[in-house]
Coordinates of N, CA and C in Angstrom, one line a residue:
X1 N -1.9 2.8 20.3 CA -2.0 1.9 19.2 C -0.7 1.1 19.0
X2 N 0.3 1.6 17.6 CA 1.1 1.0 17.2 C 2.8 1.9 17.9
X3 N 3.4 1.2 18.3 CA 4.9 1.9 18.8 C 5.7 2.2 17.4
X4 N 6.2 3.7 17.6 CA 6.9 4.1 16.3 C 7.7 2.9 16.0
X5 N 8.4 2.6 14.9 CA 9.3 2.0 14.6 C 10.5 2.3 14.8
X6 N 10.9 3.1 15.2 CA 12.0 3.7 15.9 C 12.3 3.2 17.6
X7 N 11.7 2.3 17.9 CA 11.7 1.7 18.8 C 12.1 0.0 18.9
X8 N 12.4 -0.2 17.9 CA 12.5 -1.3 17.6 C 11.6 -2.2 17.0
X9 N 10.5 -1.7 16.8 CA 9.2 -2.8 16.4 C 9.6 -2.4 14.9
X10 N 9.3 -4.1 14.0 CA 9.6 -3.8 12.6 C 8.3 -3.3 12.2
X11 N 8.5 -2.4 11.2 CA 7.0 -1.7 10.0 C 6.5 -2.8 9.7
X12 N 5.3 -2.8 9.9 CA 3.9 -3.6 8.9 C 3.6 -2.8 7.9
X13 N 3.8 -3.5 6.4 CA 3.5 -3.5 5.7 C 2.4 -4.6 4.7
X14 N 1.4 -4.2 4.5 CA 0.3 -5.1 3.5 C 0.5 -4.6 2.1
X15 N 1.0 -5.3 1.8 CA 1.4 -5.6 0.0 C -0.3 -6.1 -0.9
X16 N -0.8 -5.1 -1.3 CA -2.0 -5.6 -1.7 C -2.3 -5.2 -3.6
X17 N -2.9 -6.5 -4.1 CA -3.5 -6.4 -5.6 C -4.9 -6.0 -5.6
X18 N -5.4 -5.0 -6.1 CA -6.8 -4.7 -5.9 C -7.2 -4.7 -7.0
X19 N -8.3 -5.0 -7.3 CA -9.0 -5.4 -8.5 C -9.0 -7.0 -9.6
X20 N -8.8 -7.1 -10.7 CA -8.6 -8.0 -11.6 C -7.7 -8.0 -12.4
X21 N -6.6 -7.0 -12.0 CA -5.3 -7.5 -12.4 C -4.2 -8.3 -12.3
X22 N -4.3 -9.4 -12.8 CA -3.2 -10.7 -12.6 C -1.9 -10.4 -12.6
X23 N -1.2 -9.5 -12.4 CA 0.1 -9.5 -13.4 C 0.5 -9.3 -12.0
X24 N 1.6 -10.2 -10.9 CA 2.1 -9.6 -9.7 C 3.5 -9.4 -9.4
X25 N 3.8 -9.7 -10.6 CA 5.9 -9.4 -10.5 C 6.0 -8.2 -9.7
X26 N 5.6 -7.4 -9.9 CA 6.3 -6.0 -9.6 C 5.7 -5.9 -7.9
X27 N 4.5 -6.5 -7.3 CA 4.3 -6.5 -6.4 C 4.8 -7.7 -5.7
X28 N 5.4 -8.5 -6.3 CA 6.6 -9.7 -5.6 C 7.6 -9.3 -4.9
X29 N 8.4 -8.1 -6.1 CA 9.7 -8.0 -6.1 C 9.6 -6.8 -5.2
X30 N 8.4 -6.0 -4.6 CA 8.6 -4.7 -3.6 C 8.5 -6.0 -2.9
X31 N 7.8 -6.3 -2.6 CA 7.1 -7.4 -1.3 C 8.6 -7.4 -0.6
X32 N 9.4 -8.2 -1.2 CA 10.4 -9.0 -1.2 C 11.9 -8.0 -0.6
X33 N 11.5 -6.6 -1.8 CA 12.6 -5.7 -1.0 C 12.5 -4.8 0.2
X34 N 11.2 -5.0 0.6 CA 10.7 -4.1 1.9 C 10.8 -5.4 3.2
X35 N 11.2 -6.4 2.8 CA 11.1 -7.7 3.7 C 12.7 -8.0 3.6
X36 N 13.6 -7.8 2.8 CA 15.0 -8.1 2.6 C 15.3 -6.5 3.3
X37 N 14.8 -5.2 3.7 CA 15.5 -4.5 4.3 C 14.3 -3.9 6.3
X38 N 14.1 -5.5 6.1 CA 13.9 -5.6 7.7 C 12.1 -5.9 8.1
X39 N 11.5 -5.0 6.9 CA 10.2 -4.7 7.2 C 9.4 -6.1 7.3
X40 N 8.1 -6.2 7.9 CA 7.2 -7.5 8.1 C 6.4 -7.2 7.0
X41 N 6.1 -8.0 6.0 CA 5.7 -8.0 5.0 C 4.2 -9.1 4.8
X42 N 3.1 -8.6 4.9 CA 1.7 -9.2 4.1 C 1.8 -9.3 2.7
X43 N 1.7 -10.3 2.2 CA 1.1 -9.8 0.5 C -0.3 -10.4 0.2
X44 N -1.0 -9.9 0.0 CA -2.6 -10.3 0.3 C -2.8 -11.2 -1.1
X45 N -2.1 -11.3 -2.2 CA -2.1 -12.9 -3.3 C -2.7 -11.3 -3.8
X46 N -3.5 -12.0 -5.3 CA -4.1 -11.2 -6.6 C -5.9 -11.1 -6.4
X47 N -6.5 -10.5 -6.8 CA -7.7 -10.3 -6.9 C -8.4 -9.9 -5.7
X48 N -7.6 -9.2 -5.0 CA -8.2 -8.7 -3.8 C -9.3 -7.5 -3.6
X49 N -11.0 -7.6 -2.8 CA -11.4 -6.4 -3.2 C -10.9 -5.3 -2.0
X50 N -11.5 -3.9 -2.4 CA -11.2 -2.9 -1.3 C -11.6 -3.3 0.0
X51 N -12.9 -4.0 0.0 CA -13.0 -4.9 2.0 C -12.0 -5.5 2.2
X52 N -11.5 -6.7 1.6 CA -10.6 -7.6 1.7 C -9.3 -6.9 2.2
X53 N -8.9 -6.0 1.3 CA -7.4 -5.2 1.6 C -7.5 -4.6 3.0
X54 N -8.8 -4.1 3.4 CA -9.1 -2.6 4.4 C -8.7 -3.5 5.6
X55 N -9.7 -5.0 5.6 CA -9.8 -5.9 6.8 C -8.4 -6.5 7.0
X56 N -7.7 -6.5 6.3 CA -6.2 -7.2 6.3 C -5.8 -6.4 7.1
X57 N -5.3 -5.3 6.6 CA -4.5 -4.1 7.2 C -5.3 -3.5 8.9
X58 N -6.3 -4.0 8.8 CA -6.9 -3.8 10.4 C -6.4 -5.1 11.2
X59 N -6.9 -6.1 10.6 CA -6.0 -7.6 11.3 C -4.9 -7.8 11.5
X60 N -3.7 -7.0 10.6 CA -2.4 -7.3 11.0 C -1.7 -6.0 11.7
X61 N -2.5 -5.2 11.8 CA -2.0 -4.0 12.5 C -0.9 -3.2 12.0
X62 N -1.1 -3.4 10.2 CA -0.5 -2.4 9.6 C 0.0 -0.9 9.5
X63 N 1.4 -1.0 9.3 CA 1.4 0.7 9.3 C 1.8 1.4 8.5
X64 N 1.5 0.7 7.0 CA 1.7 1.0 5.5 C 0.9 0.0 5.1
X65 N 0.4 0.4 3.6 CA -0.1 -0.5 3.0 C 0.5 0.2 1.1
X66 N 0.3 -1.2 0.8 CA 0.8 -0.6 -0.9 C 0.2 -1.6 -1.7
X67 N 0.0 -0.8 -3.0 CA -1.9 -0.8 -3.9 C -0.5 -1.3 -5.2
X68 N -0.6 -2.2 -5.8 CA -0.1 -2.1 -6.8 C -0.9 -2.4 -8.0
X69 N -1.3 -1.6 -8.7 CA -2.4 -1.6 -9.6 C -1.8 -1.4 -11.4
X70 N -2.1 -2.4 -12.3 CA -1.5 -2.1 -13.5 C -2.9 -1.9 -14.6
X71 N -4.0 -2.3 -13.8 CA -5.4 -2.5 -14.6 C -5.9 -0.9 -15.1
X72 N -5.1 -0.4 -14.5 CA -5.8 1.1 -14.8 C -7.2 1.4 -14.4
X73 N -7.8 0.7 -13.3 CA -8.5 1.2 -12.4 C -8.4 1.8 -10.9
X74 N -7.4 2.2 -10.9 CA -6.7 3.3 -9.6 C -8.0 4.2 -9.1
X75 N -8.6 4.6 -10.4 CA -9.5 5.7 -9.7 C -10.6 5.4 -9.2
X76 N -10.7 3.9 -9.1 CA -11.8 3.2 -8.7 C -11.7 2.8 -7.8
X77 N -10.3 2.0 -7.7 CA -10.4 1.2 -6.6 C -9.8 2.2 -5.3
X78 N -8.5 2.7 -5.9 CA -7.6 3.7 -4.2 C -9.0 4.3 -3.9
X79 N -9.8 5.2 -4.2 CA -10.6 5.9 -3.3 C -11.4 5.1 -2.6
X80 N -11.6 4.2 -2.8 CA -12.6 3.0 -2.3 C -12.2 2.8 -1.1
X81 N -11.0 2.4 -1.3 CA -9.8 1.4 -0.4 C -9.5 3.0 0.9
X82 N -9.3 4.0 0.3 CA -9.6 5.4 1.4 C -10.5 5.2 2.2
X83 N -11.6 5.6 1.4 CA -12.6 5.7 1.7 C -13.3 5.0 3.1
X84 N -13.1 3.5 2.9 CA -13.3 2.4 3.8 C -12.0 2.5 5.1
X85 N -11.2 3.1 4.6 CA -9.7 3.3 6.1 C -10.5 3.7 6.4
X86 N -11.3 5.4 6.2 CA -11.6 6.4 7.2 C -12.9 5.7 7.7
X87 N -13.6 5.2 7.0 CA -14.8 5.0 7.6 C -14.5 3.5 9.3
X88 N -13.4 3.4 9.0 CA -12.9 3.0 10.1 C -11.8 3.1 10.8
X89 N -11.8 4.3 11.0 CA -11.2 5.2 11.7 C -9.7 5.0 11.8
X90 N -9.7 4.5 10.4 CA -7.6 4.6 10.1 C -7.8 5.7 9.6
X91 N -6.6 6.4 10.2 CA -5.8 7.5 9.7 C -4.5 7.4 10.0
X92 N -4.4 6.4 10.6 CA -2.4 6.3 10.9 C -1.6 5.4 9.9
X93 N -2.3 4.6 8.6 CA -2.0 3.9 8.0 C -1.0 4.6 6.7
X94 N -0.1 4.4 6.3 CA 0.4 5.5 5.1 C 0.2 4.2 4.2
X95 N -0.2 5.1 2.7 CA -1.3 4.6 1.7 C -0.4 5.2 0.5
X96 N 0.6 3.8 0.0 CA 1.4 3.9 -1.2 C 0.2 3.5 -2.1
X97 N 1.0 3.7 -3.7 CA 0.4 3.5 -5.0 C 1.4 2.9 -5.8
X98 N 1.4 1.6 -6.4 CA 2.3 1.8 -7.3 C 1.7 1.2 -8.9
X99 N 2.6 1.1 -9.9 CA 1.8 0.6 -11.1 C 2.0 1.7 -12.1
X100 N 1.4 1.5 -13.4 CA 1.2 2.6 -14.3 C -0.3 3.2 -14.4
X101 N 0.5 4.5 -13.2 CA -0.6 5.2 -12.9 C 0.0 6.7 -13.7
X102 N -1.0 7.2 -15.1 CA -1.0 8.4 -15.6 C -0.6 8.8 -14.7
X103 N 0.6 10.3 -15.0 CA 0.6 11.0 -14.3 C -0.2 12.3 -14.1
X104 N -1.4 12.5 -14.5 CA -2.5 13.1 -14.5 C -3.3 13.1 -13.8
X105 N -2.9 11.9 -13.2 CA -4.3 11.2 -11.9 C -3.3 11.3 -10.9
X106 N -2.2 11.6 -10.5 CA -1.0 11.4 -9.5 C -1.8 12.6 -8.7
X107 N -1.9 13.8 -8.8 CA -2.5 14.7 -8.0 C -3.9 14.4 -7.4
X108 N -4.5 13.9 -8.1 CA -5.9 13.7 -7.8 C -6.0 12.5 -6.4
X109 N -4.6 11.5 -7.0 CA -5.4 10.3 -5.4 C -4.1 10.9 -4.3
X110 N -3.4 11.9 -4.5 CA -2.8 12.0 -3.6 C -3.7 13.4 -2.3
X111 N -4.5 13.8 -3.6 CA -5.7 14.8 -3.0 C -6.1 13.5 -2.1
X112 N -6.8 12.7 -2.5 CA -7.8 11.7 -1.6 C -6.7 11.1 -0.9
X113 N -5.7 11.5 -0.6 CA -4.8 11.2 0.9 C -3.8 9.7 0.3
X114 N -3.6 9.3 -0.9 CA -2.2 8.4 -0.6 C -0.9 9.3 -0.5
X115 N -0.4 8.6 0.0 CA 1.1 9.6 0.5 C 2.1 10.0 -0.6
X116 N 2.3 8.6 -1.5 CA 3.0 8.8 -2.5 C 2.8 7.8 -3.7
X117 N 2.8 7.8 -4.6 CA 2.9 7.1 -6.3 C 3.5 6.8 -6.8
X118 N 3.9 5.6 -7.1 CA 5.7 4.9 -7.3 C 5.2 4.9 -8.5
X119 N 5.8 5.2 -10.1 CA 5.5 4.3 -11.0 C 6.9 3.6 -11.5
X120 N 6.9 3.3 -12.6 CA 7.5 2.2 -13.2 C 8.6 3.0 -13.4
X121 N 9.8 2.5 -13.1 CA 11.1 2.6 -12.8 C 11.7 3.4 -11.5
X122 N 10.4 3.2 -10.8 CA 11.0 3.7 -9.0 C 12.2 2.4 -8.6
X123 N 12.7 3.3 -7.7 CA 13.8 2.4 -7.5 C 13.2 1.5 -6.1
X124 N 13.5 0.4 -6.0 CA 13.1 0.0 -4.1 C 13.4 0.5 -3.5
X125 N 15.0 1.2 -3.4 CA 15.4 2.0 -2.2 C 14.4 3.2 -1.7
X126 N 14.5 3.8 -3.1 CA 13.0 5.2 -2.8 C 11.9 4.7 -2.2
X127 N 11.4 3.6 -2.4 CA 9.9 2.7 -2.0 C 10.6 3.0 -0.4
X128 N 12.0 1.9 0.0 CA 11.9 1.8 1.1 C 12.4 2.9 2.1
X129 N 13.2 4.1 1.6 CA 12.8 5.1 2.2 C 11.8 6.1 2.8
X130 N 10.9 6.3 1.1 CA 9.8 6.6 1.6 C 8.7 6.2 3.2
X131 N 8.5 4.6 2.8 CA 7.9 3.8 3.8 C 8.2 4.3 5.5
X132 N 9.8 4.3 5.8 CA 10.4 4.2 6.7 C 10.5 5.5 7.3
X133 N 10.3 6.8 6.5 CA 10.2 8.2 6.8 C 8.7 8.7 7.0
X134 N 7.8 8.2 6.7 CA 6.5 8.4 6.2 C 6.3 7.7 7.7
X135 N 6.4 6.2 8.1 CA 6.3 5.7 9.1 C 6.5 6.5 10.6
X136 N 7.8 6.3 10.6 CA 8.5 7.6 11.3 C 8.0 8.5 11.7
X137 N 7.3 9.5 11.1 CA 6.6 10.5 10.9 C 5.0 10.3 11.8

């Protein structure tokens, strides 16, 4: 499929808004720092559904994707957005979260396979380490 990145190919990442949350600063400004420290960067715009996001990340041959969610529908949409990888046969994709996501629900979508949960005052470097070790991996 995809050649580690350790090979010189840069990370695909899809920067994705899922649901009816307008608000996209914070998914600008990762967009922007995972693309200022080398990565290829998608940002799929606002209002995107869980098909929409799944088919992106299959068309650009993603090898991260990140859910920035402030609506407080996480529990709706990430398992959806799972759900639909596996039902086509992604499993090589690592599946950030970021937004104000309770940390009550942190265990539960990381049960349903996202790798990690950024919330509000992650730094980008952590985003962009994480990404790059998780990739790696």
């Amino acid at each position: 499929m995809t050649e580690p990145a350790s090979q010189g190919k840069k990370i695909r990442v899809v920067v994705a808004k899922p649901g009816l949350d307008g608000h996209d600063r914070g998914a600008k400004i990762i967009a922007r720092a995972l693309r200022d420290a080398g990565m290829e960067v998608i940002y799929t715009g606002l209002h995107q559904t869980p098909e929409q996001i799944v088919e992106t990340v299959i068309q650009e041959d993603a090898d991260a994707v990140g859910l920035s969610i402030l609506s407080g529908a996480h529990m709706t949409l990430v398992p959806r957005i799972v759900e639909l990888l596996e039902e086509q046969g992604i499993d090589d994709v690592v599946v950030t979260v970021g937004g104000t996501i309770p940390s009550d629900d942190i265990p539960e979508l990381k049960r349903l396979g996202v790798a990690e949960v950024f919330t509000p005052g992650s730094s980008t470097e952590a985003i962009i380490d994480f990404i790059r070790a998780s990739v790696a991996a």
